[in-house]
Amino acid sequence: MKNLTAKKLRDQIASGQIKSLDAVRNIFERIEKYEPVIGAYISTFKEKALERASQVDKKISAGEPVGQLAGVPVAVKDNMCTTFGATTCASKILQNFHAPYNATVVEKLLAADAVIIGKTNMDEFAMGSSTENSGLKQTVNPWDTSRVPGGSSGGATASVAAGMCFAALGSDTGGSIRQPASFCGVVGLKPTYGRVSRYGLVAYGSSLDQIGPVTQTVEDAALMLNVIAGHDSSDSTSVSEAIAPVCDYLTKLNEPVDKLKIAVVPQFNAGADQQVQNALNEAIKVYKNLGAEIIEIEMPHLDYAIAAYYVIATAEASSNLARYDGVHYGHRTKDPQNYIEVYTKSRAEAFGQEVKRRIMLGTYALSSGYYDAYYLKALKVRNLIRGDFTNAFEKCDCVMMPVAPTTAFKIGEKVNDPLQMYLSDIYTIAANLAGIPGISIPCGFDDNELPVGLQILSPAFTEDKLLRIAGMYEKHTNWYEKKPPIAGYK
Amino acid sequence: MADLQYKIIVGLEIHVQLCTKSKMFCGCAVEFGAEPNSRVCPVCLGMPGSLPVMNKQAFEYAVMAGLALNCNIPMFTKWDRKSYYYPDLPKNYQISQYDLPLSENGYIEIPLESGQTKRIGIIRAHLEEDAGKNVHSSGNFSQVDLNRTGTPLLEIVTKPDMNSGAEVRALAVELQRLVRFLGVSEADMQKGHMRFEPNINLKITRNGTEYRTPIVEVKNLNSFRALERSVSYEAQRQLDEFLETGVVFGMGNKTTRGWDDEKEMTVLQREKEEAHDYRYFPDPDLVPVELTQEWLDEIKSRLCELPLKKQLRYVQEYKLSDYDAGVLTADRSTADFFDEAIKAGGEPKRVCNLLTQTGLKITKEKNCSINDLHISPKSVADLASMVENSTISASSAAAIFEAMVKTGRQPDILAQELNLVQKSDADELESIVDQVLAENAEAVADVTSGGKKEKKARGFLMGQVMQKTKGQANPKVVSEILAKKIG
């Protein structure tokens, strides 16, 4: 069962060949075995999951119609609100916070008959690139447990890589799905901003945050996107389907991409490790052999993406995180002398270093007298980067580049050097600034047997085509079949 | 003694609560007096992950008010976050509008006691969400009620164009009438639907030199009386302070004072306005609002003739008193009813008297609107005509009006049934007059002799006729007959 994809498992459950109850039991056996090493989960819901699985099984044996994820064990990142269990954002300030409502994506998973088995670890409030900023626990990379899984959705990607769930939902503000997906050798899709409802996703950088699937295959990513995509009247920034209709991403997946034109940005890629560049070049060769045309383009403003991102994201975060004040919910300091101390002490005690750093950066950027120089300037850069992509997509169907400059790095290697850590997002951030979709798919290994990812970026609301382009590669390679040795594979 | 003159300068910030059913950015009910924290949801509680969705009705109400305030309505407006920490503000930022408000550069005409009007400039009017309430009870803690959190507020900022407490009051009263007329706010002062913050200082001229006193903002006034008095008090206080210390504008920052309603004085709250940095930035959770011409036209079509204009028209066109015109235009339903009755052929002064003296007395007793009486403007117009052509007396009209409200029947039928139709038949009345004259020779003599008793005797004779006709004689006709018979 462990070698099944989510899609295959779903089909076998729906056809009665496999019981969802067995699939869930099997997953919890694996979690009990590997979780002590991997540390992917902040919470799991065994009882609830088993109960739900048998409900789905009952539906199937009664011949009732079932959803697209019928009986499939899935995990969600712990920054999506659930009425069951806590929603912690891996922060001490929300350690005991129980949300009174389900995020829209959680409702959609449940409506598709998925079995939510647990909530995965992350960098605190999704701020980080290694999951080392979790305030609650450490997650390691299943391919090499001395290394980070990437971040901030490191728990989700490690869980999928180690076979501790069949698929997961992550969130991506500056690369938080794609970068850990590449570090863990799984597929990670960040949809177009507005494609998936953010309602119930605890906000980090509201204009950048987007929920997306973490899966074993491109097909599974299409399946998950089918379930979670669409307009939500509770999220004003989710796009109306009159403007950008959703489609059946699974059915479309096998449609060929005619006259595929791929752009690469040589000057930009040169910053990546040689082995990462080699893997990228090999991948592009595969496309070339499949008949794609490769062109070289310039994207002059990408160099400023990180700077713009760390102004915009932190500015929004400084405001979004203001609500964690110890007054209404979450951690409150003991014995405050006055209400100001409720704020200052509660926040000082419960936020981690990186969260504090970003709140301070953002507060500074929005301060009177600095707004124009920082925030407004960053918005202008953001527009230039959008323009770079608009120009690029006039000449090509997609842009390909590395996901990250390196493969998974050692735990502790960058924690004391925030700027180095920020540079891990250099290739992923631009998609968030431009609001376009991006996917990371496995495209080989470096000399340390660590996975390398290929990033594909396409125009807004062309997830169907993006998935088809990614699927072409997957069909002609077998990287996705490789599993990390630790988790009982091989 | 020095030659000294001064002028009060006042600008107002006004918060008006819009009367939408639900809150500004969520579906919770806007309800006064509900059990604390019972009208809340994840959105207005600022729960992690929740997102605001704009209440379209609130936006349209705000645009209506902006149009009525003669403002420019930009086709593009957006939402901004205003950051400050306070326990009644669960997100620790307020969703408001900063540099692109939904309306700006307007004016409002206010009535002055002289009967003239004065134009007061409006700098801007924008939408924002209200905060909750901190409840300080005894003990070592405070409680927070978030029912009010997220209620739509229209913040209106005037130019410093007012020069007395009376003018400030007139603006407040006129604005209350305006928003009620538009139907965008109940503007109930007791429920805190209108809150005022005057900014006050003085322009003093002494020995030919001009001085300005430091600006004082008085916070959170919620009655017309407190508003007017605080302005007058503050003007005197600033004058005294200037004479004593010579402190002028620019020496130190704006100060904030509160109003002590019992002592009738302002009290210092913050000496130096803390250097607030609200760190405004566009709210990324909300999309900007882009008006289309079609949408704006649709909102415009909901506007009506505004109350002050209507009031002036009633005085000019119908020769009503300013007072009566003011009563008729105090709320829109009464004014609309009046307009309809005139259209149905009612004589304006008679209709006005029926409405102000009887109709509004009944609505006040029943605490309802004129429309809730379920009588038609046409029937009131008919009733007025019956008075006008002497079919009934003015006093009977009140009784018939009340009967109309009770029974819902037409005035002419009711007049018959209640025996209130006047006798105007000269022949019939003449024989009754003859009878009365014959029976009261003494009174007749008093009249004809023309002495001191004449007036009283005439009244007596009229009364006798009325008694014999059970009050149904048309007094005008009786007077004529009496004049003919006994001069």
Short mmCIF file of C-alpha atoms in Angstrom, two decimals, chain A residues 109-434:
data_model
loop_
_atom_site.label_atom_id
_atom_site.label_comp_id
_atom_site.label_asym_id
_atom_site.label_seq_id
_atom_site.Cartn_x
_atom_site.Cartn_y
_atom_site.Cartn_z
CA LEU A 109 -11.11 18.12 2.05
CA LEU A 110 -13.86 16.82 4.30
CA ALA A 111 -16.48 17.31 1.60
CA ALA A 112 -14.26 15.24 -0.72
CA ASP A 113 -14.30 12.43 1.89
CA ALA A 114 -10.62 12.76 2.73
CA VAL A 115 -9.44 11.50 6.11
CA ILE A 116 -7.42 14.19 7.88
CA ILE A 117 -4.90 12.33 10.01
CA GLY A 118 -2.87 15.14 11.49
CA LYS A 119 -1.39 18.61 11.34
CA THR A 120 2.16 19.10 10.28
CA ASN A 121 5.10 21.01 11.69
CA MET A 122 6.31 24.24 10.17
CA ASP A 123 8.42 27.28 10.81
CA GLU A 124 6.62 29.42 13.37
CA PHE A 125 3.90 31.38 11.53
CA ALA A 126 5.44 30.06 8.27
CA MET A 127 8.47 32.28 8.73
CA GLY A 128 11.49 30.32 7.67
CA SER A 129 13.06 28.04 5.11
CA SER A 130 14.07 25.04 7.19
CA THR A 131 11.31 24.35 9.74
CA GLU A 132 14.00 25.02 12.36
CA ASN A 133 11.98 28.04 13.49
CA SER A 134 9.20 25.83 14.80
CA GLY A 135 8.53 26.80 18.38
CA LEU A 136 7.28 23.32 19.16
CA LYS A 137 9.47 20.63 17.59
CA GLN A 138 12.12 19.75 15.05
CA THR A 139 11.46 18.05 11.75
CA VAL A 140 14.29 16.34 9.86
CA ASN A 141 14.74 15.43 6.24
CA PRO A 142 13.80 11.80 5.56
CA TRP A 143 16.64 11.54 2.99
CA ASP A 144 19.25 12.50 5.56
CA THR A 145 18.14 13.02 9.13
CA SER A 146 21.04 15.36 9.84
CA ARG A 147 19.54 17.78 7.36
CA VAL A 148 16.57 20.11 7.31
CA PRO A 149 13.40 19.26 5.37
CA GLY A 150 13.22 22.82 4.06
CA GLY A 151 10.48 25.16 5.07
CA SER A 152 8.21 26.46 6.06
CA SER A 153 5.99 23.50 5.10
CA GLY A 154 8.76 21.07 6.14
CA GLY A 155 6.44 18.87 8.17
CA ALA A 156 4.11 18.39 5.21
CA THR A 157 6.87 17.55 2.73
CA ALA A 158 8.71 15.26 5.16
CA SER A 159 5.46 13.48 5.92
CA VAL A 160 4.68 12.85 2.25
CA ALA A 161 8.30 11.84 1.53
CA ALA A 162 8.37 9.38 4.44
CA GLY A 163 5.01 7.87 3.51
CA MET A 164 3.34 9.12 6.67
CA CYS A 165 0.42 10.46 4.65
CA PHE A 166 -0.63 10.18 1.02
CA ALA A 167 -0.83 13.89 0.38
CA ALA A 168 -0.76 17.10 2.36
CA LEU A 169 -1.66 20.76 2.18
CA GLY A 170 1.07 23.33 2.67
CA SER A 171 1.15 27.08 2.32
CA ASP A 172 3.56 29.13 0.26
CA THR A 173 4.34 32.79 0.95
CA GLY A 174 7.83 32.95 -0.54
CA GLY A 175 8.51 29.34 -1.49
CA SER A 176 7.26 27.50 1.57
CA ILE A 177 5.70 24.68 -0.46
CA ARG A 178 8.15 24.46 -3.36
CA GLN A 179 11.46 24.71 -1.51
CA PRO A 180 10.74 21.97 1.09
CA ALA A 181 9.19 19.86 -1.70
CA SER A 182 12.49 20.02 -3.57
CA PHE A 183 14.47 19.27 -0.37
CA CYS A 184 12.29 16.23 0.32
CA GLY A 185 11.94 14.96 -3.24
CA VAL A 186 8.18 15.42 -3.57
CA VAL A 187 5.85 17.50 -5.73
CA GLY A 188 4.83 20.91 -4.40
CA LEU A 189 2.41 23.24 -6.15
CA LYS A 190 1.80 26.87 -5.32
CA PRO A 191 -1.36 27.88 -7.19
CA THR A 192 -2.05 31.38 -8.53
CA TYR A 193 -2.83 33.92 -5.82
CA GLY A 194 -6.63 33.87 -5.55
CA ARG A 195 -7.10 30.34 -6.91
CA VAL A 196 -7.49 28.73 -3.47
CA SER A 197 -9.36 30.35 -0.59
CA ARG A 198 -7.21 31.68 2.24
CA TYR A 199 -10.13 31.71 4.66
CA GLY A 200 -8.89 29.93 7.75
CA LEU A 201 -5.23 30.05 6.76
CA VAL A 202 -3.50 31.90 9.57
CA ALA A 203 -2.05 34.89 7.77
CA TYR A 204 1.65 35.62 7.43
CA GLY A 205 1.93 37.85 4.35
CA SER A 206 -1.66 38.18 3.18
CA SER A 207 -0.91 39.41 -0.34
CA LEU A 208 1.52 36.51 -0.88
CA ASP A 209 0.10 33.54 1.05
CA GLN A 210 -1.41 30.74 -0.95
CA ILE A 211 -2.40 27.19 0.01
CA GLY A 212 -1.32 24.35 -2.23
CA PRO A 213 -0.80 20.58 -2.39
CA VAL A 214 2.25 18.56 -1.43
CA THR A 215 2.10 15.18 -3.15
CA GLN A 216 4.06 12.22 -4.50
CA THR A 217 3.13 12.85 -8.11
CA VAL A 218 1.93 15.54 -10.47
CA GLU A 219 -1.28 13.59 -10.91
CA ASP A 220 -1.90 13.74 -7.16
CA ALA A 221 -1.25 17.49 -7.22
CA ALA A 222 -3.94 17.82 -9.91
CA LEU A 223 -6.31 15.73 -7.82
CA MET A 224 -5.72 17.85 -4.70
CA LEU A 225 -6.09 21.06 -6.67
CA ASN A 226 -9.40 19.78 -8.02
CA VAL A 227 -10.61 19.53 -4.45
CA ILE A 228 -9.35 22.85 -3.05
CA ALA A 229 -9.55 25.30 -5.97
CA GLY A 230 -12.36 27.77 -6.48
CA HIS A 231 -13.93 31.02 -5.42
CA ASP A 232 -14.93 31.48 -1.79
CA SER A 233 -17.32 34.24 -0.79
CA SER A 234 -15.51 34.43 2.57
CA ASP A 235 -12.26 35.46 0.90
CA SER A 236 -12.49 38.72 -1.07
CA THR A 237 -9.14 38.00 -2.71
CA SER A 238 -10.21 34.63 -4.09
CA VAL A 239 -10.89 35.10 -7.75
CA SER A 240 -14.35 34.85 -9.22
CA GLU A 241 -14.84 31.89 -11.47
CA ALA A 242 -16.42 34.17 -14.04
CA ILE A 243 -12.97 35.72 -14.44
CA ALA A 244 -10.88 32.58 -14.05
CA PRO A 245 -12.89 29.39 -14.19
CA VAL A 246 -11.56 26.31 -12.44
CA CYS A 247 -11.36 23.16 -14.50
CA ASP A 248 -10.92 19.46 -13.98
CA TYR A 249 -7.14 19.45 -13.64
CA LEU A 250 -7.00 15.66 -13.62
CA THR A 251 -8.80 15.14 -16.90
CA LYS A 252 -6.80 17.84 -18.56
CA LEU A 253 -3.55 16.34 -17.35
CA ASN A 254 -3.13 13.99 -20.27
CA GLU A 255 -3.79 16.53 -22.98
CA PRO A 256 -0.52 17.05 -24.89
CA VAL A 257 1.18 20.44 -24.82
CA ASP A 258 1.69 21.46 -28.41
CA LYS A 259 4.66 23.55 -29.47
CA LEU A 260 5.84 23.91 -25.90
CA LYS A 261 8.15 26.88 -25.51
CA ILE A 262 10.28 27.01 -22.37
CA ALA A 263 12.30 30.01 -21.22
CA VAL A 264 15.36 29.88 -19.02
CA VAL A 265 17.12 32.79 -17.32
CA PRO A 266 20.85 31.93 -17.53
CA GLN A 267 22.19 34.96 -15.64
CA PHE A 268 19.84 34.23 -12.76
CA ASN A 269 20.52 30.49 -12.57
CA ALA A 270 24.25 30.97 -12.34
CA GLY A 271 23.95 31.57 -8.60
CA ALA A 272 22.87 28.01 -7.89
CA ASP A 273 25.19 25.15 -6.89
CA GLN A 274 26.75 23.39 -9.85
CA GLN A 275 24.95 20.13 -9.11
CA VAL A 276 21.62 21.94 -8.97
CA GLN A 277 22.41 23.60 -12.29
CA ASN A 278 23.38 20.27 -13.77
CA ALA A 279 20.09 18.68 -12.73
CA LEU A 280 18.21 21.65 -14.22
CA ASN A 281 20.10 21.36 -17.49
CA GLU A 282 19.41 17.63 -17.65
CA ALA A 283 15.73 18.23 -17.07
CA ILE A 284 15.59 20.82 -19.81
CA LYS A 285 17.27 18.32 -22.13
CA VAL A 286 14.41 15.91 -21.43
CA TYR A 287 11.95 18.56 -22.57
CA LYS A 288 14.05 19.33 -25.60
CA ASN A 289 14.01 15.67 -26.55
CA LEU A 290 10.24 15.76 -26.20
CA GLY A 291 10.15 18.48 -28.83
CA ALA A 292 10.06 21.62 -26.70
CA GLU A 293 11.75 24.80 -27.86
CA ILE A 294 14.09 26.36 -25.31
CA ILE A 295 14.72 30.09 -25.32
CA GLU A 296 16.93 32.24 -23.13
CA ILE A 297 15.47 35.40 -21.66
CA GLU A 298 16.42 38.13 -19.26
CA MET A 299 14.39 39.07 -16.24
CA PRO A 300 16.20 42.16 -15.05
CA HIS A 301 14.28 42.74 -11.82
CA LEU A 302 14.45 39.29 -10.27
CA ASP A 303 17.61 40.31 -8.43
CA TYR A 304 15.50 42.63 -6.30
CA ALA A 305 12.88 40.03 -5.43
CA ILE A 306 14.28 39.07 -2.03
CA ALA A 307 14.64 42.67 -0.91
CA ALA A 308 11.10 43.53 -1.98
CA TYR A 309 9.73 40.35 -0.44
CA TYR A 310 11.29 40.93 2.97
CA VAL A 311 9.76 44.40 3.11
CA ILE A 312 6.26 43.45 1.92
CA ALA A 313 5.94 40.15 3.77
CA THR A 314 7.27 41.52 7.04
CA ALA A 315 5.16 44.68 6.82
CA GLU A 316 2.01 42.59 6.40
CA ALA A 317 3.17 40.17 9.07
CA SER A 318 3.76 42.96 11.60
CA SER A 319 0.10 43.87 11.21
CA ASN A 320 -1.26 40.32 10.90
CA LEU A 321 0.49 39.18 14.06
CA ALA A 322 -0.60 42.19 16.11
CA ARG A 323 -3.69 40.25 17.22
CA TYR A 324 -1.63 37.79 19.26
CA ASP A 325 -1.65 39.98 22.32
CA GLY A 326 -2.68 37.74 25.19
CA VAL A 327 -6.03 39.53 25.55
CA HIS A 328 -8.53 37.41 23.67
CA TYR A 329 -6.87 34.01 23.17
CA GLY A 330 -3.49 32.34 23.12
CA HIS A 331 -0.63 32.72 25.56
CA ARG A 332 -1.03 35.36 28.28
CA THR A 333 1.74 36.32 30.65
CA LYS A 334 1.27 35.54 34.33
CA ASP A 335 0.54 38.42 36.71
CA PRO A 336 0.76 41.43 34.42
CA GLN A 337 0.83 44.75 36.26
CA ASN A 338 -1.25 46.57 33.66
CA TYR A 339 -2.68 46.02 30.19
CA ILE A 340 0.47 47.20 28.42
CA GLU A 341 2.32 44.38 30.16
CA VAL A 342 -0.29 41.91 28.93
CA TYR A 343 0.85 42.86 25.45
CA THR A 344 4.56 43.25 25.87
CA LYS A 345 5.24 40.29 28.14
CA SER A 346 2.86 37.86 26.44
CA ARG A 347 4.44 38.59 23.08
CA ALA A 348 8.01 38.64 24.36
CA GLU A 349 7.53 35.29 26.09
CA ALA A 350 5.81 33.38 23.31
CA PHE A 351 7.12 34.57 19.96
CA GLY A 352 10.34 33.04 18.63
CA GLN A 353 13.38 35.00 17.48
CA GLU A 354 12.62 34.94 13.77
CA VAL A 355 9.02 36.03 14.28
CA LYS A 356 10.20 38.91 16.46
CA ARG A 357 12.79 39.85 13.87
CA ARG A 358 10.20 39.99 11.10
CA ILE A 359 7.66 41.90 13.19
CA MET A 360 10.33 44.50 13.93
CA LEU A 361 11.43 44.70 10.30
CA GLY A 362 7.85 45.16 9.14
CA THR A 363 6.96 47.67 11.84
CA TYR A 364 9.99 49.70 10.85
CA ALA A 365 9.13 49.55 7.15
CA LEU A 366 5.62 50.88 7.78
CA SER A 367 6.65 53.61 10.19
CA SER A 368 5.90 57.20 9.44
CA GLY A 369 8.74 58.67 7.41
CA TYR A 370 9.95 55.27 6.18
CA TYR A 371 6.83 54.07 4.38
CA ASP A 372 7.72 55.64 1.05
CA ALA A 373 11.32 54.56 1.15
CA TYR A 374 10.58 50.95 2.01
CA TYR A 375 7.02 49.71 1.62
CA LEU A 376 6.04 51.88 -1.32
CA LYS A 377 9.36 51.23 -3.06
CA ALA A 378 8.91 47.50 -2.54
CA LEU A 379 5.46 47.66 -4.12
CA LYS A 380 7.03 49.34 -7.15
CA VAL A 381 9.63 46.60 -7.40
CA ARG A 382 6.83 44.07 -7.12
CA ASN A 383 5.15 45.66 -10.13
CA LEU A 384 8.41 45.54 -12.10
CA ILE A 385 8.77 41.85 -11.32
CA ARG A 386 5.19 41.24 -12.44
CA GLY A 387 6.14 43.06 -15.63
CA ASP A 388 9.18 40.81 -16.10
CA PHE A 389 6.88 37.79 -16.05
CA THR A 390 4.29 39.40 -18.31
CA ASN A 391 7.02 40.10 -20.85
CA ALA A 392 8.46 36.62 -20.48
CA PHE A 393 5.11 34.91 -21.00
CA GLU A 394 4.63 36.77 -24.25
CA LYS A 395 7.54 34.72 -25.56
CA CYS A 396 7.04 31.36 -23.85
CA ASP A 397 4.60 29.01 -22.11
CA CYS A 398 6.63 28.69 -18.95
CA VAL A 399 9.87 29.65 -17.25
CA MET A 400 12.08 26.96 -15.73
CA MET A 401 14.62 27.54 -13.00
CA PRO A 402 15.97 25.87 -9.87
CA VAL A 403 13.74 25.74 -6.80
CA ALA A 404 16.54 26.56 -4.41
CA PRO A 405 20.23 27.33 -4.84
CA THR A 406 21.20 24.20 -2.89
CA THR A 407 19.85 20.85 -1.83
CA ALA A 408 18.88 20.28 1.81
CA PHE A 409 21.42 21.82 4.15
CA LYS A 410 22.54 20.64 7.57
CA ILE A 411 20.44 21.32 10.64
CA GLY A 412 21.90 24.36 12.39
CA GLU A 413 23.95 25.39 9.38
CA LYS A 414 22.09 28.62 8.71
CA VAL A 415 20.10 29.34 11.84
CA ASN A 416 22.50 31.99 13.00
CA ASP A 417 22.74 33.68 9.64
CA PRO A 418 19.29 34.95 8.70
CA LEU A 419 20.48 36.54 5.46
CA GLN A 420 21.91 33.23 4.20
CA MET A 421 18.64 31.60 5.19
CA TYR A 422 16.66 34.26 3.31
CA LEU A 423 18.72 33.51 0.18
CA SER A 424 17.31 29.96 0.10
CA ASP A 425 14.14 31.57 -1.23
CA ILE A 426 15.83 33.45 -4.06
CA TYR A 427 14.19 31.40 -6.84
CA THR A 428 10.78 30.94 -5.32
CA ILE A 429 9.89 34.42 -4.07
CA ALA A 430 9.27 35.99 -7.46
CA ALA A 431 6.24 33.78 -8.13
CA ASN A 432 4.61 35.03 -4.92
CA LEU A 433 5.35 38.64 -5.74
CA ALA A 434 3.91 38.16 -9.23
#
